[in-house]
PDB file of C-alpha atoms and ligand atoms in Angstrom:
ATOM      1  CA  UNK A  35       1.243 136.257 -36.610  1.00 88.00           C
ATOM      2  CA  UNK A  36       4.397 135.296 -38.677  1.00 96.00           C
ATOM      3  CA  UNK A  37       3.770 135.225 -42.387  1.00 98.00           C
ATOM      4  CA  UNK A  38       5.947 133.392 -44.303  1.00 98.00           C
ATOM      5  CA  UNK A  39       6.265 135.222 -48.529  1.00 98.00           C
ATOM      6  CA  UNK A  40       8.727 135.442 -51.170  1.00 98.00           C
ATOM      7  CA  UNK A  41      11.582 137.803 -50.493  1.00 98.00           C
ATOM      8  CA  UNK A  42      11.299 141.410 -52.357  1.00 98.00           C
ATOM      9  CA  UNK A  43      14.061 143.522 -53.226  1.00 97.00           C
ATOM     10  CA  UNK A  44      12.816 145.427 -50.203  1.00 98.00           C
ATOM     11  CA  UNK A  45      13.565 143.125 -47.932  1.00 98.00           C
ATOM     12  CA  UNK A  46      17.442 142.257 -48.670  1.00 98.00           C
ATOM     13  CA  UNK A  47      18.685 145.281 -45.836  1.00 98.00           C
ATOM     14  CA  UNK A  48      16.668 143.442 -43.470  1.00 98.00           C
ATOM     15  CA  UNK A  49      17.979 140.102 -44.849  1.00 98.00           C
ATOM     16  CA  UNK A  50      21.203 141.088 -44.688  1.00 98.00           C
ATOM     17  CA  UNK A  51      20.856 142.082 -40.671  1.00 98.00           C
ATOM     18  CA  UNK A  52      19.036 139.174 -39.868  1.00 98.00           C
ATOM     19  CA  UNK A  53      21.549 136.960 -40.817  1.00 98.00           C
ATOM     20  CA  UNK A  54      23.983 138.714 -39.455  1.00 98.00           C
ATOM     21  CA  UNK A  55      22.804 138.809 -36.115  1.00 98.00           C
ATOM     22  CA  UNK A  56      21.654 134.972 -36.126  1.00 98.00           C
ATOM     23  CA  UNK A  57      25.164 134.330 -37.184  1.00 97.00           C
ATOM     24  CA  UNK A  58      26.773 135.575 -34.194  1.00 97.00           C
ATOM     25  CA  UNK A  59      28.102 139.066 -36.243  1.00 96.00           C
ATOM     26  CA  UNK A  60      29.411 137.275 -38.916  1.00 96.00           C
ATOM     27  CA  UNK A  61      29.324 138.364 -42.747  1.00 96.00           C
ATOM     28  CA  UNK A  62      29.918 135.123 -43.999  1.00 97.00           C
ATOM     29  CA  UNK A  63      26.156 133.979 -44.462  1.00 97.00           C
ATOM     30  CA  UNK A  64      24.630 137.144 -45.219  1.00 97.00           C
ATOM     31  CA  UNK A  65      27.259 137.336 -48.165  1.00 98.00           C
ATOM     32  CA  UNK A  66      26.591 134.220 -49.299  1.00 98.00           C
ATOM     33  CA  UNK A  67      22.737 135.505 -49.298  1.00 98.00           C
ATOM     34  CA  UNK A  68      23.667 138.294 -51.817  1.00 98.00           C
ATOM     35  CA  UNK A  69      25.910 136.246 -54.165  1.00 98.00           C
ATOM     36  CA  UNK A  70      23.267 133.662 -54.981  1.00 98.00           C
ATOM     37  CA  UNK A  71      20.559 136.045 -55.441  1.00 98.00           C
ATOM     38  CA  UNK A  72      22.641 137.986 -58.589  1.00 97.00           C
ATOM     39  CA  UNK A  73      23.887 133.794 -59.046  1.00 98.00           C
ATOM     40  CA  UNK A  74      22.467 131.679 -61.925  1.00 98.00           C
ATOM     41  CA  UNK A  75      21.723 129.008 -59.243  1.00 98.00           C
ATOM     42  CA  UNK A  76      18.980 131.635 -57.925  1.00 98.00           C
ATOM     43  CA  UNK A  77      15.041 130.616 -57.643  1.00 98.00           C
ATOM     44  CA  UNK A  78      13.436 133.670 -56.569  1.00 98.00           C
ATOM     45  CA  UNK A  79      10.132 132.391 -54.832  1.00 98.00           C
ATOM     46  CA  UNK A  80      12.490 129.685 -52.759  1.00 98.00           C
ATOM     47  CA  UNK A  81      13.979 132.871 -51.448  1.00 98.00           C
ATOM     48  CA  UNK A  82      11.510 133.210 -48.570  1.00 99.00           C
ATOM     49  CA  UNK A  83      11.354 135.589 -45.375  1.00 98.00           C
ATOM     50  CA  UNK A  84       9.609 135.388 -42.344  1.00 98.00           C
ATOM     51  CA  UNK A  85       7.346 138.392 -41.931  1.00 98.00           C
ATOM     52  CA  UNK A  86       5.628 140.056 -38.322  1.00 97.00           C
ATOM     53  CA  UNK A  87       4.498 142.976 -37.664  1.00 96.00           C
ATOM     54  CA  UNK A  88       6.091 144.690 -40.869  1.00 96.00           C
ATOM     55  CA  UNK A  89       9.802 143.165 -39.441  1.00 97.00           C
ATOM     56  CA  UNK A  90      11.377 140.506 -41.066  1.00 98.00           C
ATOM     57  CA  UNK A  91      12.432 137.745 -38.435  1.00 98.00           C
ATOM     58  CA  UNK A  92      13.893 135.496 -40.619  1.00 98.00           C
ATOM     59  CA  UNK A  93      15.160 134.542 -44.024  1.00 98.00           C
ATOM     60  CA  UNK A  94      15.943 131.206 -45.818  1.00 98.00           C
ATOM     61  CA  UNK A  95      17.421 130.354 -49.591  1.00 98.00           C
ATOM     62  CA  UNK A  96      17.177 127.344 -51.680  1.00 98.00           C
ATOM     63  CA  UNK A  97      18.918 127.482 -54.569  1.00 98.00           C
ATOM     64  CA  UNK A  98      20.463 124.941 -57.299  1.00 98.00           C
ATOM     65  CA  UNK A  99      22.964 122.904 -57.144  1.00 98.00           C
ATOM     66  CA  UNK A 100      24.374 119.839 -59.548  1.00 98.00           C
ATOM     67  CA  UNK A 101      24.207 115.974 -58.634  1.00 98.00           C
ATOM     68  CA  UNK A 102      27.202 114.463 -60.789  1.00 97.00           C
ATOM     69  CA  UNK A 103      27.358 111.270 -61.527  1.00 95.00           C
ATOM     70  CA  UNK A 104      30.518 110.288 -63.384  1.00 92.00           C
ATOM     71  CA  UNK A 105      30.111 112.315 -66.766  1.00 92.00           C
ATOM     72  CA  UNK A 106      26.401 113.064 -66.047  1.00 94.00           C
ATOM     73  CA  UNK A 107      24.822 116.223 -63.788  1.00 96.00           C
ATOM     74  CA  UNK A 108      21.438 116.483 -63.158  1.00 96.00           C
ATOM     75  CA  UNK A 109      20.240 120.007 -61.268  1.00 98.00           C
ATOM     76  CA  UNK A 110      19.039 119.897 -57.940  1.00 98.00           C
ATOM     77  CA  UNK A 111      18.826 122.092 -54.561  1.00 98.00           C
ATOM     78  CA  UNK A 112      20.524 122.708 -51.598  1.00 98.00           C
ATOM     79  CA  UNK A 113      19.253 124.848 -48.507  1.00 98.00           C
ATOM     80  CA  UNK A 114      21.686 127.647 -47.231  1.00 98.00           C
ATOM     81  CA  UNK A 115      21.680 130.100 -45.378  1.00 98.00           C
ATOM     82  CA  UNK A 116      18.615 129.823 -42.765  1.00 98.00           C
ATOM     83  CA  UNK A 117      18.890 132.467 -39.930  1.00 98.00           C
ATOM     84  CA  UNK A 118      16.033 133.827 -37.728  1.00 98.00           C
ATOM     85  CA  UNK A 119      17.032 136.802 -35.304  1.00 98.00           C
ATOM     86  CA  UNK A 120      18.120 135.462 -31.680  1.00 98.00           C
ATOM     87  CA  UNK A 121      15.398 137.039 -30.050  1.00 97.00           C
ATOM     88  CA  UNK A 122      12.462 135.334 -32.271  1.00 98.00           C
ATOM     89  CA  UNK A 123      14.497 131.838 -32.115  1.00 98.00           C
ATOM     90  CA  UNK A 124      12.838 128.497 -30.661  1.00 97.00           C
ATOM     91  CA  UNK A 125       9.015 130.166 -31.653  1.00 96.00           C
ATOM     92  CA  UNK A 126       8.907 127.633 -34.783  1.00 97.00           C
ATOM     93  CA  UNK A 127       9.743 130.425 -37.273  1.00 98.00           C
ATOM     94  CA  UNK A 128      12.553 128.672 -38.816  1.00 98.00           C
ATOM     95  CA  UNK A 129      10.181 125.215 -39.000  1.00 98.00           C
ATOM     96  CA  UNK A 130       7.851 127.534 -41.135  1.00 98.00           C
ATOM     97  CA  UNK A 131      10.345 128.857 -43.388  1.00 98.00           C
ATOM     98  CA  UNK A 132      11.594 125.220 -44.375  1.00 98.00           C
ATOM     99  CA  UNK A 133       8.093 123.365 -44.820  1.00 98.00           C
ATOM    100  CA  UNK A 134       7.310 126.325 -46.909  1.00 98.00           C
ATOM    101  CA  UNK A 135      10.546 125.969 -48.969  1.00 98.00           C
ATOM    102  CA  UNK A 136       9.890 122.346 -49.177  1.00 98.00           C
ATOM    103  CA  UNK A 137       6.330 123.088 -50.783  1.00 98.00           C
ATOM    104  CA  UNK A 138       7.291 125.084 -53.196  1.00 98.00           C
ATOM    105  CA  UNK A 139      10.284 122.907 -54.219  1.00 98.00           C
ATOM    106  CA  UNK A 140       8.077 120.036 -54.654  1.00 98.00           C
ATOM    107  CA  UNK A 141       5.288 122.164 -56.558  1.00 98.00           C
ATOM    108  CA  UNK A 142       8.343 123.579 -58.752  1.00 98.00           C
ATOM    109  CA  UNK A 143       8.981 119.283 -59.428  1.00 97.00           C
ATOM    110  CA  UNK A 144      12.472 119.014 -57.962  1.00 98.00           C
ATOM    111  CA  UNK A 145      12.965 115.726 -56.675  1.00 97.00           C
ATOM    112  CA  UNK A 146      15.720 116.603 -53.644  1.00 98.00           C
ATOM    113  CA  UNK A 147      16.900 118.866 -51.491  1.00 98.00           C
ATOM    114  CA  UNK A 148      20.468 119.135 -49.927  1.00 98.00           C
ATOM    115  CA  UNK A 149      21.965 120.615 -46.727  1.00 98.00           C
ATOM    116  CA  UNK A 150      24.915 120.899 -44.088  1.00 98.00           C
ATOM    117  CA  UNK A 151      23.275 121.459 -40.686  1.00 97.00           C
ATOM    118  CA  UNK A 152      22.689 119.946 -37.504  1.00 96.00           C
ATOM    119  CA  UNK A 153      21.536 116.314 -36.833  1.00 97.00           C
ATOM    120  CA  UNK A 154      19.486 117.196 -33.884  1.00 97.00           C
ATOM    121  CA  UNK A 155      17.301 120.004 -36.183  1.00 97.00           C
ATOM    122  CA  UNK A 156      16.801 119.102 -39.945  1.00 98.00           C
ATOM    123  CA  UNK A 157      15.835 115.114 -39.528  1.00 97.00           C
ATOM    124  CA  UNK A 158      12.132 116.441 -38.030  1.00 98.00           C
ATOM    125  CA  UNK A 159      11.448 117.898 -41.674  1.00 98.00           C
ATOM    126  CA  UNK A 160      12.730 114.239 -43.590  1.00 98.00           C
ATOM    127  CA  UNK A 161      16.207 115.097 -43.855  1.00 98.00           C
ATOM    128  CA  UNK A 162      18.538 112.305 -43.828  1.00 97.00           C
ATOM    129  CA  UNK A 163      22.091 111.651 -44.452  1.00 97.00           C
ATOM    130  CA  UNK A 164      22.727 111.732 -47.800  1.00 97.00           C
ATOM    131  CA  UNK A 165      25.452 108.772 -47.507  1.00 96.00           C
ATOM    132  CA  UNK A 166      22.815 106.512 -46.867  1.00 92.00           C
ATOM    133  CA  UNK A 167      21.673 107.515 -50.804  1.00 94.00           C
ATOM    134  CA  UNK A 168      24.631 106.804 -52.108  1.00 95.00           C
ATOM    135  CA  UNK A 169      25.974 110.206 -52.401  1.00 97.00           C
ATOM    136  CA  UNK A 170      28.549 112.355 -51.412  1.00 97.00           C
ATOM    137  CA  UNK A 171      30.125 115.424 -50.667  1.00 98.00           C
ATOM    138  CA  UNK A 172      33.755 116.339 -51.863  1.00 96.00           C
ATOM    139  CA  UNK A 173      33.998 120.214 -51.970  1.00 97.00           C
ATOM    140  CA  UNK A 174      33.453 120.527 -47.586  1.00 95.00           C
ATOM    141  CA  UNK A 175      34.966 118.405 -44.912  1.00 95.00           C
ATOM    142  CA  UNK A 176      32.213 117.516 -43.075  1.00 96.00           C
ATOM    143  CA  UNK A 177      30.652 114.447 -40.990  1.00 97.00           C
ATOM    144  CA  UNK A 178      28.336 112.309 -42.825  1.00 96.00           C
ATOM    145  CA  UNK A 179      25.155 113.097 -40.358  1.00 97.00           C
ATOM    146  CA  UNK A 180      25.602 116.750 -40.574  1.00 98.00           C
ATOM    147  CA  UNK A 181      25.517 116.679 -45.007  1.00 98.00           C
ATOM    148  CA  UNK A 182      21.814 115.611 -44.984  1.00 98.00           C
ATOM    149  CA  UNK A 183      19.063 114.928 -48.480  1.00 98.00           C
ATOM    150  CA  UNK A 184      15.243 115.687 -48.238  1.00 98.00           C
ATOM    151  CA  UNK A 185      13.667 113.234 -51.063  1.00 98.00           C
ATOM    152  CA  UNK A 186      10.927 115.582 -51.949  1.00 98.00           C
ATOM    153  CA  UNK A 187       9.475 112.752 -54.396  1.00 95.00           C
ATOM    154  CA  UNK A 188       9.133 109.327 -52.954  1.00 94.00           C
ATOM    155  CA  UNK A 189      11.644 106.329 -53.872  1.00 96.00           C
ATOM    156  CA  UNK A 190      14.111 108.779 -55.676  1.00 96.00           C
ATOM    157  CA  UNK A 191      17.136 108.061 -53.947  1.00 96.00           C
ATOM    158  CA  UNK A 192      16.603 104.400 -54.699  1.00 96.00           C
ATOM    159  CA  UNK A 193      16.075 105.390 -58.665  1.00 96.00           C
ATOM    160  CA  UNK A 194      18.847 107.427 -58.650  1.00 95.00           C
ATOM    161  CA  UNK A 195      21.239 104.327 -57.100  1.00 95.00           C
ATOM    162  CA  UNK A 196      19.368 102.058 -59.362  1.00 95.00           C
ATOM    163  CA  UNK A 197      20.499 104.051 -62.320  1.00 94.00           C
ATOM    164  CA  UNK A 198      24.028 104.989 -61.396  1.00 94.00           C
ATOM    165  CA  UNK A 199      27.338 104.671 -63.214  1.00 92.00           C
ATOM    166  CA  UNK A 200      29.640 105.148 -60.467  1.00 92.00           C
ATOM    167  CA  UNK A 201      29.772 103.912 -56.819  1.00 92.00           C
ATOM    168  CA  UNK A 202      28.801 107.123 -55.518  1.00 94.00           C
ATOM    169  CA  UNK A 203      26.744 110.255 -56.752  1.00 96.00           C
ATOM    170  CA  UNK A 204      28.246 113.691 -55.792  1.00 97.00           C
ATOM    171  CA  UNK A 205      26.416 116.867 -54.701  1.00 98.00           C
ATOM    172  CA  UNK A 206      28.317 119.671 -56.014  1.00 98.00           C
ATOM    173  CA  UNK A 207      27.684 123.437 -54.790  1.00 98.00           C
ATOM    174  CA  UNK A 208      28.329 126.423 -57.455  1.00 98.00           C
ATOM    175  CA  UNK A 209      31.037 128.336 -57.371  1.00 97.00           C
ATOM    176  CA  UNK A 210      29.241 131.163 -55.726  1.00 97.00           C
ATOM    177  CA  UNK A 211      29.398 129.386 -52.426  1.00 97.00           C
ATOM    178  CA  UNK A 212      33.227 129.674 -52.661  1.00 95.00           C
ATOM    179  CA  UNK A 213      33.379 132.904 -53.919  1.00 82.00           C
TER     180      UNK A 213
HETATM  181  C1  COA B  83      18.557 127.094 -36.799  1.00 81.94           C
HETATM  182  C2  COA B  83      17.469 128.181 -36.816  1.00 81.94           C
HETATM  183  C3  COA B  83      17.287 128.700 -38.232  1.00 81.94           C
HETATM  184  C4  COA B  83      16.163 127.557 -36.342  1.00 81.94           C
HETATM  185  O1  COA B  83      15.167 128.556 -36.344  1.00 81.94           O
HETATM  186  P1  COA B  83      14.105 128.636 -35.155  1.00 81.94           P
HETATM  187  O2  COA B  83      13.045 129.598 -35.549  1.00 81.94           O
HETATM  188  O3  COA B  83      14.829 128.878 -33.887  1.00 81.94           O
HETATM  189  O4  COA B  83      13.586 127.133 -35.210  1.00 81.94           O
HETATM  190  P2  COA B  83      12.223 126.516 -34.687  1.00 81.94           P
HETATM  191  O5  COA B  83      11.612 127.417 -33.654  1.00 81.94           O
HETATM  192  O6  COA B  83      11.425 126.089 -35.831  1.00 81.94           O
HETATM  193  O7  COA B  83      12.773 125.208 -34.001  1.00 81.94           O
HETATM  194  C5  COA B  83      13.458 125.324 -32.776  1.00 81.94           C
HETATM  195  C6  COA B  83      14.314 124.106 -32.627  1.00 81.94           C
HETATM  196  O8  COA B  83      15.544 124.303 -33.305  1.00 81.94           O
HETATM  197  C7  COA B  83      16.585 123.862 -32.485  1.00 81.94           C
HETATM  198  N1  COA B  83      17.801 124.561 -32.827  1.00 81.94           N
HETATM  199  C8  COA B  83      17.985 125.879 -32.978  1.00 81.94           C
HETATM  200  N2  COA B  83      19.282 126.122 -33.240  1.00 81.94           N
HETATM  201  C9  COA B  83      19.907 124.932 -33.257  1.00 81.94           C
HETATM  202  C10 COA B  83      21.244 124.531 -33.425  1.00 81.94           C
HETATM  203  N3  COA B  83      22.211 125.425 -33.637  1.00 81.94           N
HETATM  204  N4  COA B  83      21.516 123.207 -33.369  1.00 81.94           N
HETATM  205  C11 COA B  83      20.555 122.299 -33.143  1.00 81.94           C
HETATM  206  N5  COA B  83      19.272 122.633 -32.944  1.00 81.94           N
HETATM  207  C12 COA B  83      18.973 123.937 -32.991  1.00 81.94           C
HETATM  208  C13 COA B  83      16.108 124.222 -31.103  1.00 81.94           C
HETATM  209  O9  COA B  83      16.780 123.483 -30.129  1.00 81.94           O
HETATM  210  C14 COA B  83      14.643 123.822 -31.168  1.00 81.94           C
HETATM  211  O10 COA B  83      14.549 122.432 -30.971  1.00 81.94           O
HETATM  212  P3  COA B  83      13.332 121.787 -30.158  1.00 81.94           P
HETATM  213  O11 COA B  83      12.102 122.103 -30.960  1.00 81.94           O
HETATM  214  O12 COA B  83      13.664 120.331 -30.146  1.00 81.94           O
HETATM  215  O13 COA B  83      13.356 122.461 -28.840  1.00 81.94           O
HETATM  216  C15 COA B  83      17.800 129.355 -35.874  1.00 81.94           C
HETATM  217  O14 COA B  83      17.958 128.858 -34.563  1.00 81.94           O
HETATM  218  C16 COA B  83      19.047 130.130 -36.258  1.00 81.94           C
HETATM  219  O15 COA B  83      18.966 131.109 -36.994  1.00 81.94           O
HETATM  220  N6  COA B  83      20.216 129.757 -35.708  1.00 81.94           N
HETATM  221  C17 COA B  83      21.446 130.464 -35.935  1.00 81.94           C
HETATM  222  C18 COA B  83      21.907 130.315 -37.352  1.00 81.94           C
HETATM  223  C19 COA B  83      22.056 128.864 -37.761  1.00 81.94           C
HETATM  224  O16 COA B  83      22.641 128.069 -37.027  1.00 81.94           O
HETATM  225  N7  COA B  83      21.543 128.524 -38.966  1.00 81.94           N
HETATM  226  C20 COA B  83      21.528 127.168 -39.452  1.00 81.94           C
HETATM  227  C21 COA B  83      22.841 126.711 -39.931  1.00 81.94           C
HETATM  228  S1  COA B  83      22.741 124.959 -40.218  1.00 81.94           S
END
Protein backbone atom coordinates (compact mmCIF):
# COMPACT_ATOMS: atom_id res chain seq x y z
CA UNK A 1 0.00 0.00 0.00
CA UNK A 2 1.48 3.44 -1.07
CA UNK A 3 0.39 6.27 1.14
CA UNK A 4 0.60 9.44 -0.16
CA UNK A 5 1.34 12.50 3.22
CA UNK A 6 2.95 15.71 3.61
CA UNK A 7 6.72 15.63 3.55
CA UNK A 8 8.49 15.86 7.21
CA UNK A 9 11.79 17.11 7.84
CA UNK A 10 12.51 13.41 8.16
CA UNK A 11 11.97 12.61 4.98
CA UNK A 12 14.26 15.23 2.93
CA UNK A 13 17.55 12.41 2.96
CA UNK A 14 15.22 10.16 1.37
CA UNK A 15 13.90 12.99 -0.87
CA UNK A 16 17.00 13.96 -1.79
CA UNK A 17 17.98 10.13 -3.06
CA UNK A 18 14.88 9.62 -4.67
CA UNK A 19 15.25 12.25 -6.91
CA UNK A 20 18.42 11.61 -7.56
CA UNK A 21 18.09 8.28 -8.70
CA UNK A 22 14.80 9.05 -10.85
CA UNK A 23 16.90 11.70 -12.40
CA UNK A 24 19.37 9.50 -13.88
CA UNK A 25 22.27 10.64 -10.97
CA UNK A 26 21.73 14.04 -11.43
CA UNK A 27 21.76 16.83 -8.59
CA UNK A 28 19.98 19.21 -10.48
CA UNK A 29 16.32 18.32 -9.25
CA UNK A 30 17.04 17.22 -5.90
CA UNK A 31 18.71 20.78 -5.45
CA UNK A 32 16.06 22.46 -6.72
CA UNK A 33 13.94 20.33 -3.99
CA UNK A 34 16.02 21.92 -1.14
CA UNK A 35 16.08 25.54 -2.39
CA UNK A 36 12.31 25.91 -2.52
CA UNK A 37 11.68 24.31 0.68
CA UNK A 38 14.01 27.21 2.73
CA UNK A 39 12.24 29.53 -0.56
CA UNK A 40 9.39 32.00 0.16
CA UNK A 41 7.55 30.32 -2.79
CA UNK A 42 7.32 27.14 -0.34
CA UNK A 43 3.72 25.50 0.66
CA UNK A 44 4.59 22.88 3.00
CA UNK A 45 1.54 20.40 2.74
CA UNK A 46 1.94 20.61 -1.38
CA UNK A 47 5.29 19.12 -0.54
CA UNK A 48 4.06 15.52 -0.66
CA UNK A 49 5.93 12.00 -0.61
CA UNK A 50 4.94 8.77 -1.54
CA UNK A 51 5.18 6.43 1.43
CA UNK A 52 5.47 2.11 1.50
CA UNK A 53 6.55 0.09 3.73
CA UNK A 54 8.35 2.90 5.88
CA UNK A 55 10.43 3.85 2.29
CA UNK A 56 9.71 6.79 0.54
CA UNK A 57 9.17 5.98 -3.30
CA UNK A 58 8.53 9.19 -4.41
CA UNK A 59 8.38 12.90 -3.87
CA UNK A 60 6.59 15.85 -5.63
CA UNK A 61 6.60 19.93 -4.93
CA UNK A 62 4.20 22.56 -5.82
CA UNK A 63 5.17 25.69 -5.01
CA UNK A 64 4.33 29.49 -6.08
CA UNK A 65 4.97 31.14 -8.78
CA UNK A 66 3.74 34.79 -10.32
CA UNK A 67 1.32 35.23 -13.44
CA UNK A 68 2.31 38.85 -14.78
CA UNK A 69 0.31 40.60 -16.70
CA UNK A 70 1.81 43.87 -17.91
CA UNK A 71 2.26 45.83 -14.49
CA UNK A 72 0.02 43.35 -12.59
CA UNK A 73 1.15 39.72 -10.82
CA UNK A 74 -1.16 37.61 -9.37
CA UNK A 75 0.44 34.34 -7.33
CA UNK A 76 -0.04 31.07 -8.60
CA UNK A 77 1.70 27.43 -8.76
CA UNK A 78 3.84 25.51 -10.70
CA UNK A 79 4.69 21.66 -10.24
CA UNK A 80 8.50 20.75 -10.11
CA UNK A 81 10.33 18.39 -9.37
CA UNK A 82 8.22 14.94 -9.49
CA UNK A 83 10.53 11.83 -9.27
CA UNK A 84 9.55 8.28 -8.13
CA UNK A 85 12.56 5.71 -7.80
CA UNK A 86 13.10 3.62 -11.19
CA UNK A 87 12.27 0.53 -9.65
CA UNK A 88 8.62 1.65 -8.28
CA UNK A 89 7.99 3.58 -11.78
CA UNK A 90 4.84 2.74 -14.11
CA UNK A 91 2.83 1.32 -10.60
CA UNK A 92 0.68 4.72 -10.66
CA UNK A 93 2.69 6.24 -7.78
CA UNK A 94 3.49 9.35 -9.52
CA UNK A 95 -0.52 9.60 -10.72
CA UNK A 96 -1.16 9.58 -6.86
CA UNK A 97 1.22 12.13 -5.92
CA UNK A 98 -0.27 14.71 -8.54
CA UNK A 99 -4.17 14.14 -7.94
CA UNK A 100 -3.22 14.56 -4.38
CA UNK A 101 -1.30 17.82 -5.07
CA UNK A 102 -4.11 18.91 -7.20
CA UNK A 103 -6.60 18.43 -4.13
CA UNK A 104 -4.98 20.20 -1.91
CA UNK A 105 -4.23 23.10 -4.31
CA UNK A 106 -7.79 23.44 -5.05
CA UNK A 107 -8.86 23.08 -1.22
CA UNK A 108 -5.98 25.79 -0.51
CA UNK A 109 -8.30 28.06 -3.47
CA UNK A 110 -5.59 28.48 -6.10
CA UNK A 111 -7.09 28.71 -9.32
CA UNK A 112 -3.98 27.11 -11.62
CA UNK A 113 -1.33 25.09 -11.74
CA UNK A 114 1.80 25.27 -14.07
CA UNK A 115 4.36 22.78 -15.44
CA UNK A 116 7.19 21.79 -18.05
CA UNK A 117 6.81 18.05 -18.68
CA UNK A 118 5.90 15.64 -21.15
CA UNK A 119 2.84 15.77 -23.51
CA UNK A 120 2.29 12.11 -23.49
CA UNK A 121 2.04 12.13 -19.26
CA UNK A 122 0.52 15.34 -17.66
CA UNK A 123 -2.67 15.89 -20.22
CA UNK A 124 -4.42 12.57 -18.32
CA UNK A 125 -4.58 14.82 -15.04
CA UNK A 126 -6.21 18.19 -17.20
CA UNK A 127 -3.06 19.67 -18.11
CA UNK A 128 -3.04 21.60 -21.19
CA UNK A 129 -0.85 23.91 -23.00
CA UNK A 130 -0.82 26.95 -21.47
CA UNK A 131 -0.57 28.90 -25.00
CA UNK A 132 -3.90 27.95 -25.67
CA UNK A 133 -4.74 30.39 -22.34
CA UNK A 134 -3.14 33.02 -23.55
CA UNK A 135 -0.02 32.73 -21.64
CA UNK A 136 3.45 32.33 -21.88
CA UNK A 137 6.69 31.39 -20.87
CA UNK A 138 9.85 33.69 -21.31
CA UNK A 139 12.46 32.60 -18.65
CA UNK A 140 12.92 28.60 -20.50
CA UNK A 141 13.14 27.75 -24.13
CA UNK A 142 10.76 25.30 -24.42
CA UNK A 143 7.96 23.88 -26.94
CA UNK A 144 4.57 25.10 -26.37
CA UNK A 145 3.02 21.37 -25.62
CA UNK A 146 5.63 20.54 -23.15
CA UNK A 147 4.85 24.22 -20.80
CA UNK A 148 1.36 22.92 -19.81
CA UNK A 149 -1.70 24.84 -17.13
CA UNK A 150 -4.09 22.70 -14.91
CA UNK A 151 -7.27 25.17 -14.38
CA UNK A 152 -8.01 23.92 -10.96
CA UNK A 153 -11.28 26.25 -10.96
CA UNK A 154 -13.47 26.04 -13.97
CA UNK A 155 -13.59 28.91 -16.78
CA UNK A 156 -10.45 30.69 -15.27
CA UNK A 157 -8.33 30.82 -18.13
CA UNK A 158 -11.16 32.43 -20.05
CA UNK A 159 -11.55 35.17 -17.00
CA UNK A 160 -8.15 35.71 -16.89
CA UNK A 161 -8.05 36.50 -21.02
CA UNK A 162 -11.25 38.31 -20.53
CA UNK A 163 -9.59 40.62 -18.09
CA UNK A 164 -6.17 41.10 -19.60
CA UNK A 165 -4.13 44.18 -20.43
CA UNK A 166 -1.65 42.75 -22.65
CA UNK A 167 -1.77 40.18 -25.51
CA UNK A 168 -0.29 37.60 -23.49
CA UNK A 169 -0.07 36.68 -19.66
CA UNK A 170 3.39 35.41 -18.47
CA UNK A 171 4.16 32.64 -15.95
CA UNK A 172 7.18 33.64 -14.19
CA UNK A 173 9.26 31.09 -11.89
CA UNK A 174 11.22 32.61 -8.69
CA UNK A 175 14.50 33.10 -8.68
CA UNK A 176 15.17 30.00 -6.71
CA UNK A 177 14.67 27.91 -9.79
CA UNK A 178 17.73 29.70 -11.28
CA UNK A 179 19.69 29.75 -8.41
C1 LIG B 1 7.37 10.85 -14.55
C2 LIG B 1 7.23 10.02 -13.26
C3 LIG B 1 7.20 10.95 -12.06
C4 LIG B 1 5.91 9.26 -13.33
O1 LIG B 1 5.78 8.49 -12.16
P1 LIG B 1 5.21 7.00 -12.23
O2 LIG B 1 4.95 6.54 -10.84
O3 LIG B 1 6.10 6.18 -13.07
O4 LIG B 1 3.86 7.32 -13.01
P2 LIG B 1 2.51 6.48 -13.07
O5 LIG B 1 2.77 5.05 -12.70
O6 LIG B 1 1.46 7.22 -12.38
O7 LIG B 1 2.21 6.59 -14.61
C5 LIG B 1 2.99 5.83 -15.51
C6 LIG B 1 2.90 6.49 -16.85
O8 LIG B 1 3.85 7.53 -16.93
C7 LIG B 1 4.49 7.45 -18.17
N1 LIG B 1 5.81 8.05 -18.08
C8 LIG B 1 6.76 7.82 -17.16
N2 LIG B 1 7.86 8.53 -17.47
C9 LIG B 1 7.58 9.21 -18.59
C10 LIG B 1 8.32 10.08 -19.41
N3 LIG B 1 9.58 10.38 -19.13
N4 LIG B 1 7.70 10.59 -20.50
C11 LIG B 1 6.43 10.28 -20.80
N5 LIG B 1 5.69 9.43 -20.07
C12 LIG B 1 6.28 8.91 -18.98
C13 LIG B 1 4.57 5.97 -18.43
O9 LIG B 1 4.76 5.70 -19.78
C14 LIG B 1 3.19 5.51 -17.98
O10 LIG B 1 2.27 5.77 -19.01
P3 LIG B 1 1.07 4.76 -19.32
O11 LIG B 1 0.21 4.78 -18.09
O12 LIG B 1 0.40 5.38 -20.51
O13 LIG B 1 1.71 3.45 -19.56
C15 LIG B 1 8.36 9.00 -13.09
O14 LIG B 1 8.37 8.14 -14.21
C16 LIG B 1 9.74 9.61 -12.94
O15 LIG B 1 10.18 9.86 -11.82
N6 LIG B 1 10.48 9.79 -14.05
C17 LIG B 1 11.83 10.29 -14.01
C18 LIG B 1 11.87 11.73 -13.58
C19 LIG B 1 11.00 12.61 -14.46
O16 LIG B 1 11.06 12.52 -15.68
N7 LIG B 1 10.21 13.50 -13.81
C20 LIG B 1 9.27 14.35 -14.50
C21 LIG B 1 9.91 15.48 -15.19
S1 LIG B 1 8.69 16.26 -16.22
Amino acid sequence: MVQIRTETKADIDAVREVHLAAFGGKEDESRLADRIRESVGFVPELSLVAESDGRIEGHMLISKAELVDGQDAQETLVLAPIGVRPEAQGRGIGGALIREGIRRAEQLGYKLIFLIGHPSYYPRFGFKPAVKGGLVLMQFDVPDDVFMVLELAEGELDRLAAARKEKYGELKYPQTFFA
